[in-house]
Amino acid sequence: MPTSDRLVAVAAHGLAGSRTELPPGPLSEPEWFDLVQGCVAADLVGFLAAAAAAGDLVLTPGQADELAVLVAEHAGLSLLVERRAVTASSVLTAAGIDHRVVDGPARRLAYGDAALRPARRAHVLVPPARLAEARALQGPAPAGSGPRTERLVLLASLPGLAEGPAGGGAASETGGAAPLLVRLGPPAHLELAGCRVPVLSLEQQLVAAALEVAGSPVVPLARQRDVAQLALSAGLDAAAARRLAEALGLTGALAEAIALAWGTFDLADKTELSVWAQRVAGRRPHQAAERPAPAPVARKGFAQRVLRRSPAPAGVPVATTMFTSGPGMAVRAPWSTRRR
Amino acid sequence: MTSGPGRAPGRWARDGDALVATTGDGAVALAGDARAATTLSPLERAVWDALAVPAPATALAELGEPPAVRRAIERLLSLGLVREVP
């Protein structure tokens, strides 16, 4: 199995209905090295650990030890990012600056725990008119830090969102909430470290993640996983997500991102959102593959494999699963980080 | 630990400023004033989980041998992850 297939299977671990498969036995040291390096580069360490913890990926004792160290390192960094986001949110709240945490700790809404999807940095959305003030409130950047090492990034618009009515927009005369924050709608809230932190809701996160997918020439697997995870969250209001995307002029981006994630992770589940996305994006599930793949429509043991997948962590909503085996559904889409 | 022989056992509670992420059997924790995260053992994580509601050490007996539980509480206390409450 190529490393790229293993990475896709790791990224898909825990997704209800994914037909990707992890390797059955312990990997050789070169294979393990490649997989670990790939997971580190692609922000998939949390999923790799989850697969190992669930017994879906058999490791040698040495590999398990190595992974434990790696996971602790990534989870620790993620907690530092969370701490930074909580502190920043507290300061912004005290200053009366409306804001939303876009990602990082906000992903807890979909994943439930910081270790599964550790964050290297968090983005916080603030009104354009108060961006400078918000930055000043955060204090000077630590010595030696640069854009790549900043744990918190303040934004006046979502990454990839064009300037204009749907973008950050002009600030109101009163310096109040910018149009984008108003258009996004009310935030969700997370209780973190004793603070009530406003974060993008599941629907808002889905649209934001889709926007990043649409705007990226090379789509990271972790970002695609975010799209799938958010789209499959039981707490997601699919109609609200579609309405939000439409209001922001991002219907195509949302549909493309969901269709891409469904194809990449070979998701058998059909949801209202995935059916809509595949229709709008103009591709049917698992038929985006250019190569002919004479795979059987229903593979032996498929249902058992899906059903024995590890349960989601406590508190993580899981969408109702509906299995389908329509024509072409079992055709594996080739993994590619390039947008199709 | 400030509780000791001859004193009424206090209850232990999570420090509200701490952040914790679970990792397999254990966890990684970041205390409110810490600059680096710390790895917790499975027992320490179990104690942390159990202290979602403040409880005396005696109420944690099912998690392990009393000396081990006491050591786990002591470590969590030294890390600033739990505190004693009346």
GROMACS .gro file of C-alpha atoms in nm:
model
  426
    1MET     CA    1   0.000   0.000   0.000
    2PRO     CA    2   0.151   0.338  -0.096
    3THR     CA    3   0.215   0.587   0.182
    4SER     CA    4  -0.037   0.823   0.025
    5ASP     CA    5  -0.314   0.563   0.067
    6ARG     CA    6  -0.210   0.509   0.427
    7LEU     CA    7  -0.226   0.882   0.491
    8VAL     CA    8  -0.576   0.899   0.347
    9ALA     CA    9  -0.680   0.604   0.563
   10VAL     CA   10  -0.533   0.772   0.871
   11ALA     CA   11  -0.707   1.099   0.789
   12ALA     CA   12  -1.033   0.911   0.746
   13HIS     CA   13  -1.008   0.716   1.069
   14GLY     CA   14  -1.322   0.751   1.276
   15LEU     CA   15  -1.528   0.901   0.996
   16ALA     CA   16  -1.856   0.716   0.979
   17GLY     CA   17  -1.886   0.529   0.654
   18SER     CA   18  -1.533   0.566   0.522
   19ARG     CA   19  -1.427   0.268   0.317
   20THR     CA   20  -1.059   0.346   0.335
   21GLU     CA   21  -0.852   0.076   0.502
   22LEU     CA   22  -0.554   0.091   0.730
   23PRO     CA   23  -0.275  -0.163   0.683
   24PRO     CA   24  -0.348  -0.485   0.869
   25GLY     CA   25  -0.020  -0.547   1.046
   26PRO     CA   26   0.277  -0.361   1.189
   27LEU     CA   27   0.458  -0.153   0.933
   28SER     CA   28   0.822  -0.200   0.856
   29GLU     CA   29   1.048   0.069   0.997
   30PRO     CA   30   1.084   0.250   0.662
   31GLU     CA   31   0.708   0.237   0.611
   32TRP     CA   32   0.648   0.361   0.964
   33PHE     CA   33   0.900   0.641   0.921
   34ASP     CA   34   0.730   0.754   0.600
   35LEU     CA   35   0.386   0.738   0.759
   36VAL     CA   36   0.488   0.933   1.067
   37GLN     CA   37   0.666   1.199   0.862
   38GLY     CA   38   0.362   1.227   0.640
   39CYS     CA   39   0.128   1.257   0.936
   40VAL     CA   40   0.342   1.525   1.098
   41ALA     CA   41   0.356   1.724   0.776
   42ALA     CA   42  -0.018   1.684   0.717
   43ASP     CA   43  -0.134   1.748   1.076
   44LEU     CA   44  -0.264   1.395   1.108
   45VAL     CA   45  -0.080   1.284   1.423
   46GLY     CA   46  -0.398   1.289   1.631
   47PHE     CA   47  -0.578   1.062   1.389
   48LEU     CA   48  -0.278   0.829   1.374
   49ALA     CA   49  -0.283   0.801   1.752
   50ALA     CA   50  -0.657   0.746   1.755
   51ALA     CA   51  -0.622   0.466   1.501
   52ALA     CA   52  -0.352   0.303   1.711
   53ALA     CA   53  -0.547   0.346   2.034
   54ALA     CA   54  -0.851   0.185   1.874
   55GLY     CA   55  -0.644  -0.111   1.761
   56ASP     CA   56  -0.711  -0.036   1.397
   57LEU     CA   57  -0.340   0.017   1.336
   58VAL     CA   58  -0.110  -0.239   1.492
   59LEU     CA   59   0.218  -0.096   1.615
   60THR     CA   60   0.533  -0.248   1.752
   61PRO     CA   61   0.617  -0.143   2.110
   62GLY     CA   62   0.888   0.087   1.979
   63GLN     CA   63   0.652   0.249   1.733
   64ALA     CA   64   0.391   0.293   2.006
   65ASP     CA   65   0.646   0.464   2.231
   66GLU     CA   66   0.755   0.691   1.951
   67LEU     CA   67   0.396   0.783   1.872
   68ALA     CA   68   0.315   0.854   2.238
   69VAL     CA   69   0.596   1.109   2.253
   70LEU     CA   70   0.486   1.266   1.929
   71VAL     CA   71   0.122   1.288   2.035
   72ALA     CA   72   0.212   1.446   2.368
   73GLU     CA   73   0.425   1.702   2.188
   74HIS     CA   74   0.149   1.794   1.944
   75ALA     CA   75  -0.124   1.795   2.209
   76GLY     CA   76   0.091   2.012   2.433
   77LEU     CA   77   0.148   2.263   2.158
   78SER     CA   78  -0.222   2.261   2.085
   79LEU     CA   79  -0.301   2.341   2.448
   80LEU     CA   80  -0.062   2.635   2.431
   81VAL     CA   81  -0.253   2.754   2.126
   82GLU     CA   82  -0.580   2.711   2.316
   83ARG     CA   83  -0.441   2.905   2.609
   84ARG     CA   84  -0.336   3.184   2.376
   85ALA     CA   85  -0.681   3.190   2.216
   86VAL     CA   86  -0.856   3.195   2.554
   87THR     CA   87  -0.638   3.479   2.676
   88ALA     CA   88  -0.690   3.675   2.356
   89SER     CA   89  -1.064   3.620   2.372
   90SER     CA   90  -1.076   3.741   2.731
   91VAL     CA   91  -0.886   4.056   2.640
   92LEU     CA   92  -1.104   4.124   2.336
   93THR     CA   93  -1.420   4.068   2.538
   94ALA     CA   94  -1.300   4.307   2.807
   95ALA     CA   95  -1.230   4.568   2.539
   96GLY     CA   96  -1.574   4.521   2.390
   97ILE     CA   97  -1.443   4.392   2.059
   98ASP     CA   98  -1.672   4.145   1.891
   99HIS     CA   99  -1.479   3.836   1.777
  100ARG     CA  100  -1.499   3.470   1.686
  101VAL     CA  101  -1.233   3.203   1.716
  102VAL     CA  102  -1.228   3.053   1.369
  103ASP     CA  103  -1.035   2.729   1.421
  104GLY     CA  104  -0.793   2.581   1.670
  105PRO     CA  105  -0.995   2.533   1.988
  106ALA     CA  106  -1.314   2.593   1.790
  107ARG     CA  107  -1.259   2.251   1.635
  108ARG     CA  108  -1.353   2.101   1.970
  109LEU     CA  109  -1.713   2.156   1.862
  110ALA     CA  110  -1.667   1.894   1.594
  111TYR     CA  111  -1.393   1.672   1.737
  112GLY     CA  112  -1.458   1.697   2.108
  113ASP     CA  113  -1.093   1.693   2.213
  114ALA     CA  114  -0.784   1.891   2.133
  115ALA     CA  115  -0.562   1.587   2.092
  116LEU     CA  116  -0.747   1.443   1.793
  117ARG     CA  117  -0.704   1.755   1.586
  118PRO     CA  118  -0.416   1.948   1.742
  119ALA     CA  119  -0.377   2.302   1.621
  120ARG     CA  120  -0.055   2.485   1.546
  121ARG     CA  121  -0.224   2.821   1.560
  122ALA     CA  122  -0.565   2.975   1.601
  123HIS     CA  123  -0.726   3.244   1.391
  124VAL     CA  124  -0.956   3.499   1.548
  125LEU     CA  125  -1.192   3.710   1.343
  126VAL     CA  126  -1.247   4.071   1.451
  127PRO     CA  127  -1.418   4.369   1.285
  128PRO     CA  128  -1.186   4.537   1.032
  129ALA     CA  129  -1.225   4.872   1.202
  130ARG     CA  130  -1.090   4.732   1.527
  131LEU     CA  131  -0.819   4.505   1.391
  132ALA     CA  132  -0.537   4.743   1.479
  133GLU     CA  133  -0.675   4.795   1.828
  134ALA     CA  134  -0.717   4.422   1.873
  135ARG     CA  135  -0.358   4.361   1.764
  136ALA     CA  136  -0.230   4.627   1.999
  137LEU     CA  137  -0.416   4.464   2.286
  138GLN     CA  138  -0.233   4.138   2.224
  139GLY     CA  139   0.098   4.301   2.299
  140PRO     CA  140   0.420   4.268   2.105
  141ALA     CA  141   0.499   3.938   1.941
  142PRO     CA  142   0.754   3.727   2.127
  143ALA     CA  143   1.109   3.780   2.016
  144GLY     CA  144   1.201   3.565   1.723
  145SER     CA  145   0.845   3.481   1.636
  146GLY     CA  146   0.722   3.528   1.286
  147PRO     CA  147   0.417   3.444   1.085
  148ARG     CA  148   0.503   3.075   1.094
  149THR     CA  149   0.541   3.058   1.468
  150GLU     CA  150   0.261   3.284   1.583
  151ARG     CA  151   0.010   3.087   1.785
  152LEU     CA  152  -0.265   3.341   1.734
  153VAL     CA  153  -0.350   3.531   1.420
  154LEU     CA  154  -0.606   3.809   1.421
  155LEU     CA  155  -0.805   3.846   1.101
  156ALA     CA  156  -1.047   4.099   0.960
  157SER     CA  157  -1.187   3.849   0.712
  158LEU     CA  158  -1.191   3.477   0.656
  159PRO     CA  159  -0.888   3.343   0.469
  160GLY     CA  160  -0.970   3.326   0.101
  161LEU     CA  161  -1.276   3.545   0.120
  162ALA     CA  162  -1.264   3.819  -0.138
  163GLU     CA  163  -1.293   4.178  -0.034
  164GLY     CA  164  -1.632   4.326  -0.089
  165PRO     CA  165  -1.979   4.272   0.045
  166ALA     CA  166  -1.904   3.918   0.151
  167GLY     CA  167  -1.560   3.998   0.283
  168GLY     CA  168  -1.458   4.203   0.575
  169GLY     CA  169  -1.641   4.500   0.436
  170ALA     CA  170  -1.630   4.851   0.559
  171ALA     CA  171  -1.663   4.918   0.925
  172SER     CA  172  -1.963   5.094   1.052
  173GLU     CA  173  -1.923   5.447   1.170
  174THR     CA  174  -1.957   5.335   1.527
  175GLY     CA  175  -1.679   5.084   1.487
  176GLY     CA  176  -1.923   4.808   1.574
  177ALA     CA  177  -1.954   4.464   1.427
  178ALA     CA  178  -1.834   4.440   1.071
  179PRO     CA  179  -2.067   4.309   0.805
  180LEU     CA  180  -1.894   3.972   0.795
  181LEU     CA  181  -1.947   3.905   1.164
  182VAL     CA  182  -2.308   4.011   1.122
  183ARG     CA  183  -2.352   3.795   0.814
  184LEU     CA  184  -2.202   3.496   0.984
  185GLY     CA  185  -2.466   3.513   1.251
  186PRO     CA  186  -2.439   3.444   1.621
  187PRO     CA  187  -2.141   3.250   1.751
  188ALA     CA  188  -2.132   2.925   1.940
  189HIS     CA  189  -1.960   2.929   2.276
  190LEU     CA  190  -1.703   2.699   2.431
  191GLU     CA  191  -1.618   2.682   2.798
  192LEU     CA  192  -1.240   2.672   2.803
  193ALA     CA  193  -1.023   2.722   3.109
  194GLY     CA  194  -1.311   2.887   3.288
  195CYS     CA  195  -1.381   3.130   3.004
  196ARG     CA  196  -1.675   3.148   2.770
  197VAL     CA  197  -1.511   3.176   2.431
  198PRO     CA  198  -1.711   3.277   2.122
  199VAL     CA  199  -1.625   3.048   1.831
  200LEU     CA  200  -1.762   2.992   1.486
  201SER     CA  201  -2.059   2.757   1.499
  202LEU     CA  202  -2.045   2.423   1.319
  203GLU     CA  203  -2.216   2.572   1.016
  204GLN     CA  204  -1.984   2.872   1.011
  205GLN     CA  205  -1.678   2.651   1.054
  206LEU     CA  206  -1.793   2.430   0.769
  207VAL     CA  207  -1.829   2.723   0.533
  208ALA     CA  208  -1.495   2.867   0.646
  209ALA     CA  209  -1.321   2.532   0.599
  210ALA     CA  210  -1.479   2.492   0.257
  211LEU     CA  211  -1.358   2.837   0.165
  212GLU     CA  212  -1.003   2.740   0.253
  213VAL     CA  213  -1.033   2.421   0.051
  214ALA     CA  214  -1.166   2.613  -0.247
  215GLY     CA  215  -0.892   2.870  -0.222
  216SER     CA  216  -0.602   2.630  -0.186
  217PRO     CA  217  -0.420   2.490  -0.487
  218VAL     CA  218  -0.311   2.196  -0.275
  219VAL     CA  219  -0.576   2.084  -0.030
  220PRO     CA  220  -0.434   1.938   0.291
  221LEU     CA  221  -0.588   1.612   0.405
  222ALA     CA  222  -0.653   1.754   0.751
  223ARG     CA  223  -0.858   2.035   0.599
  224GLN     CA  224  -1.059   1.784   0.398
  225ARG     CA  225  -1.110   1.584   0.716
  226ASP     CA  226  -1.239   1.900   0.884
  227VAL     CA  227  -1.492   1.944   0.607
  228ALA     CA  228  -1.608   1.583   0.637
  229GLN     CA  229  -1.609   1.591   1.017
  230LEU     CA  230  -1.810   1.912   1.026
  231ALA     CA  231  -2.048   1.797   0.754
  232LEU     CA  232  -2.112   1.472   0.943
  233SER     CA  233  -2.158   1.637   1.281
  234ALA     CA  234  -2.498   1.551   1.424
  235GLY     CA  235  -2.531   1.903   1.557
  236LEU     CA  236  -2.492   2.059   1.214
  237ASP     CA  237  -2.790   2.237   1.066
  238ALA     CA  238  -2.732   2.152   0.699
  239ALA     CA  239  -2.991   2.396   0.572
  240ALA     CA  240  -2.837   2.675   0.777
  241ALA     CA  241  -2.493   2.592   0.637
  242ARG     CA  242  -2.626   2.612   0.285
  243ARG     CA  243  -2.805   2.939   0.357
  244LEU     CA  244  -2.489   3.086   0.504
  245ALA     CA  245  -2.282   2.977   0.206
  246GLU     CA  246  -2.537   3.130  -0.027
  247ALA     CA  247  -2.541   3.455   0.167
  248LEU     CA  248  -2.164   3.478   0.140
  249GLY     CA  249  -2.160   3.379  -0.225
  250LEU     CA  250  -1.985   3.053  -0.142
  251THR     CA  251  -2.233   2.791  -0.252
  252GLY     CA  252  -1.999   2.648  -0.512
  253ALA     CA  253  -1.708   2.641  -0.270
  254LEU     CA  254  -1.912   2.456  -0.008
  255ALA     CA  255  -2.038   2.202  -0.258
  256GLU     CA  256  -1.692   2.144  -0.406
  257ALA     CA  257  -1.531   2.098  -0.070
  258ILE     CA  258  -1.790   1.849   0.052
  259ALA     CA  259  -1.785   1.655  -0.273
  260LEU     CA  260  -1.407   1.645  -0.263
  261ALA     CA  261  -1.401   1.518   0.095
  262TRP     CA  262  -1.660   1.252   0.017
  263GLY     CA  263  -1.452   1.134  -0.275
  264THR     CA  264  -1.117   1.146  -0.099
  265PHE     CA  265  -1.236   0.949   0.203
  266ASP     CA  266  -1.458   0.718   0.001
  267LEU     CA  267  -1.754   0.791   0.225
  268ALA     CA  268  -2.043   0.557   0.180
  269ASP     CA  269  -2.276   0.764   0.392
  270LYS     CA  270  -2.518   0.985   0.213
  271THR     CA  271  -2.644   1.288   0.392
  272GLU     CA  272  -2.869   1.565   0.275
  273LEU     CA  273  -2.563   1.785   0.246
  274SER     CA  274  -2.348   1.535   0.056
  275VAL     CA  275  -2.621   1.461  -0.196
  276TRP     CA  276  -2.673   1.830  -0.249
  277ALA     CA  277  -2.298   1.892  -0.276
  278GLN     CA  278  -2.241   1.621  -0.530
  279ARG     CA  279  -2.531   1.746  -0.737
  280VAL     CA  280  -2.415   2.107  -0.725
  281ALA     CA  281  -2.051   2.020  -0.777
  282GLY     CA  282  -2.149   1.818  -1.079
  283ARG     CA  283  -1.994   1.497  -0.973
  284ARG     CA  284  -2.136   1.181  -0.834
  285PRO     CA  285  -1.970   1.018  -0.538
  286HIS     CA  286  -1.660   0.818  -0.613
  287GLN     CA  287  -1.697   0.872  -0.983
  288ALA     CA  288  -1.456   1.160  -0.989
  289ALA     CA  289  -1.185   0.911  -1.058
  290GLU     CA  290  -1.052   0.943  -1.405
  291ARG     CA  291  -0.923   0.589  -1.402
  292PRO     CA  292  -1.165   0.304  -1.459
  293ALA     CA  293  -1.186   0.090  -1.150
  294PRO     CA  294  -1.378  -0.234  -1.179
  295ALA     CA  295  -1.442  -0.262  -0.809
  296PRO     CA  296  -1.740  -0.463  -0.689
  297VAL     CA  297  -2.045  -0.268  -0.590
  298ALA     CA  298  -2.057  -0.422  -0.245
  299ARG     CA  299  -1.749  -0.580  -0.097
  300LYS     CA  300  -1.759  -0.871   0.138
  301GLY     CA  301  -1.739  -0.764   0.496
  302PHE     CA  302  -1.779  -0.399   0.416
  303ALA     CA  303  -2.066  -0.340   0.655
  304GLN     CA  304  -1.888  -0.522   0.935
  305ARG     CA  305  -1.576  -0.317   0.885
  306VAL     CA  306  -1.771   0.004   0.897
  307LEU     CA  307  -1.976  -0.102   1.196
  308ARG     CA  308  -1.676  -0.207   1.401
  309ARG     CA  309  -1.507   0.126   1.357
  310SER     CA  310  -1.408   0.289   1.679
  311PRO     CA  311  -1.678   0.500   1.835
  312ALA     CA  312  -1.635   0.871   1.835
  313PRO     CA  313  -1.482   1.024   2.147
  314ALA     CA  314  -1.722   1.122   2.419
  315GLY     CA  315  -1.911   1.430   2.330
  316VAL     CA  316  -1.843   1.408   1.961
  317PRO     CA  317  -2.162   1.402   1.762
  318VAL     CA  318  -2.184   1.134   1.497
  319ALA     CA  319  -2.424   1.156   1.211
  320THR     CA  320  -2.677   0.889   1.148
  321THR     CA  321  -2.529   0.640   0.907
  322MET     CA  322  -2.711   0.534   0.596
  323PHE     CA  323  -2.534   0.279   0.384
  324THR     CA  324  -2.572   0.280   0.014
  325SER     CA  325  -2.433   0.058  -0.254
  326GLY     CA  326  -2.540   0.225  -0.572
  327PRO     CA  327  -2.356   0.188  -0.901
  328GLY     CA  328  -2.003   0.311  -0.873
  329MET     CA  329  -2.019   0.368  -0.501
  330ALA     CA  330  -1.741   0.122  -0.433
  331VAL     CA  331  -1.502   0.272  -0.682
  332ARG     CA  332  -1.211   0.407  -0.489
  333ALA     CA  333  -1.117   0.757  -0.585
  334PRO     CA  334  -0.743   0.806  -0.624
  335TRP     CA  335  -0.587   1.015  -0.356
  336SER     CA  336  -0.462   1.346  -0.469
  337THR     CA  337  -0.382   1.661  -0.286
  338ARG     CA  338  -0.455   1.855  -0.599
  339ARG     CA  339  -0.797   2.001  -0.647
  340ARG     CA  340  -1.006   1.823  -0.899
  341MET     CA  341  -0.116   1.801   5.007
  342THR     CA  342  -0.243   2.011   5.286
  343SER     CA  343  -0.475   1.742   5.418
  344GLY     CA  344  -0.308   1.516   5.664
  345PRO     CA  345  -0.355   1.295   5.967
  346GLY     CA  346  -0.571   1.458   6.226
  347ARG     CA  347  -0.728   1.694   5.976
  348ALA     CA  348  -1.066   1.658   5.822
  349PRO     CA  349  -1.007   1.549   5.465
  350GLY     CA  350  -1.065   1.827   5.218
  351ARG     CA  351  -1.215   1.790   4.882
  352TRP     CA  352  -1.017   1.815   4.564
  353ALA     CA  353  -1.131   2.008   4.263
  354ARG     CA  354  -0.996   2.083   3.919
  355ASP     CA  355  -0.830   2.415   3.871
  356GLY     CA  356  -1.065   2.607   3.647
  357ASP     CA  357  -0.785   2.754   3.437
  358ALA     CA  358  -0.632   2.422   3.335
  359LEU     CA  359  -0.660   2.279   2.986
  360VAL     CA  360  -0.641   1.907   2.919
  361ALA     CA  361  -0.629   1.700   2.602
  362THR     CA  362  -0.667   1.324   2.615
  363THR     CA  363  -0.405   1.109   2.444
  364GLY     CA  364  -0.480   0.740   2.435
  365ASP     CA  365  -0.489   0.623   2.797
  366GLY     CA  366  -0.322   0.934   2.934
  367ALA     CA  367  -0.353   1.303   2.878
  368VAL     CA  368  -0.158   1.621   2.828
  369ALA     CA  369  -0.236   1.908   3.059
  370LEU     CA  370  -0.155   2.276   3.075
  371ALA     CA  371  -0.205   2.450   3.407
  372GLY     CA  372  -0.331   2.804   3.420
  373ASP     CA  373   0.007   2.963   3.482
  374ALA     CA  374   0.223   2.704   3.310
  375ARG     CA  375   0.438   2.777   3.010
  376ALA     CA  376   0.463   2.416   2.901
  377ALA     CA  377   0.227   2.123   2.890
  378THR     CA  378   0.277   1.809   3.096
  379THR     CA  379   0.197   1.448   3.026
  380LEU     CA  380  -0.039   1.277   3.269
  381SER     CA  381  -0.036   0.906   3.343
  382PRO     CA  382  -0.353   0.703   3.297
  383LEU     CA  383  -0.422   0.717   3.672
  384GLU     CA  384  -0.359   1.091   3.688
  385ARG     CA  385  -0.595   1.138   3.399
  386ALA     CA  386  -0.854   0.918   3.571
  387VAL     CA  387  -0.825   1.131   3.885
  388TRP     CA  388  -0.860   1.445   3.675
  389ASP     CA  389  -1.168   1.303   3.506
  390ALA     CA  390  -1.318   1.203   3.840
  391LEU     CA  391  -1.266   1.549   3.983
  392ALA     CA  392  -1.509   1.706   3.740
  393VAL     CA  393  -1.709   1.720   4.059
  394PRO     CA  394  -1.507   1.811   4.371
  395ALA     CA  395  -1.450   1.505   4.585
  396PRO     CA  396  -1.237   1.387   4.877
  397ALA     CA  397  -0.952   1.150   4.808
  398THR     CA  398  -1.144   0.871   4.975
  399ALA     CA  399  -1.408   0.895   4.705
  400LEU     CA  400  -1.144   0.810   4.445
  401ALA     CA  401  -1.057   0.474   4.596
  402GLU     CA  402  -1.201   0.283   4.306
  403LEU     CA  403  -0.943   0.435   4.075
  404GLY     CA  404  -0.650   0.258   4.239
  405GLU     CA  405  -0.464   0.180   4.556
  406PRO     CA  406  -0.489   0.468   4.804
  407PRO     CA  407  -0.113   0.543   4.800
  408ALA     CA  408  -0.115   0.556   4.420
  409VAL     CA  409  -0.421   0.779   4.415
  410ARG     CA  410  -0.260   1.004   4.676
  411ARG     CA  411   0.056   1.031   4.467
  412ALA     CA  412  -0.154   1.114   4.162
  413ILE     CA  413  -0.333   1.391   4.351
  414GLU     CA  414  -0.003   1.522   4.481
  415ARG     CA  415   0.137   1.543   4.131
  416LEU     CA  416  -0.174   1.713   3.996
  417LEU     CA  417  -0.151   1.955   4.286
  418SER     CA  418   0.215   2.028   4.222
  419LEU     CA  419   0.135   2.094   3.858
  420GLY     CA  420  -0.139   2.337   3.953
  421LEU     CA  421  -0.407   2.125   3.794
  422VAL     CA  422  -0.612   2.061   4.108
  423ARG     CA  423  -0.664   2.248   4.433
  424GLU     CA  424  -0.812   2.173   4.767
  425VAL     CA  425  -1.152   2.319   4.838
  426PRO     CA  426  -1.353   2.328   5.161
   0.00000   0.00000   0.00000
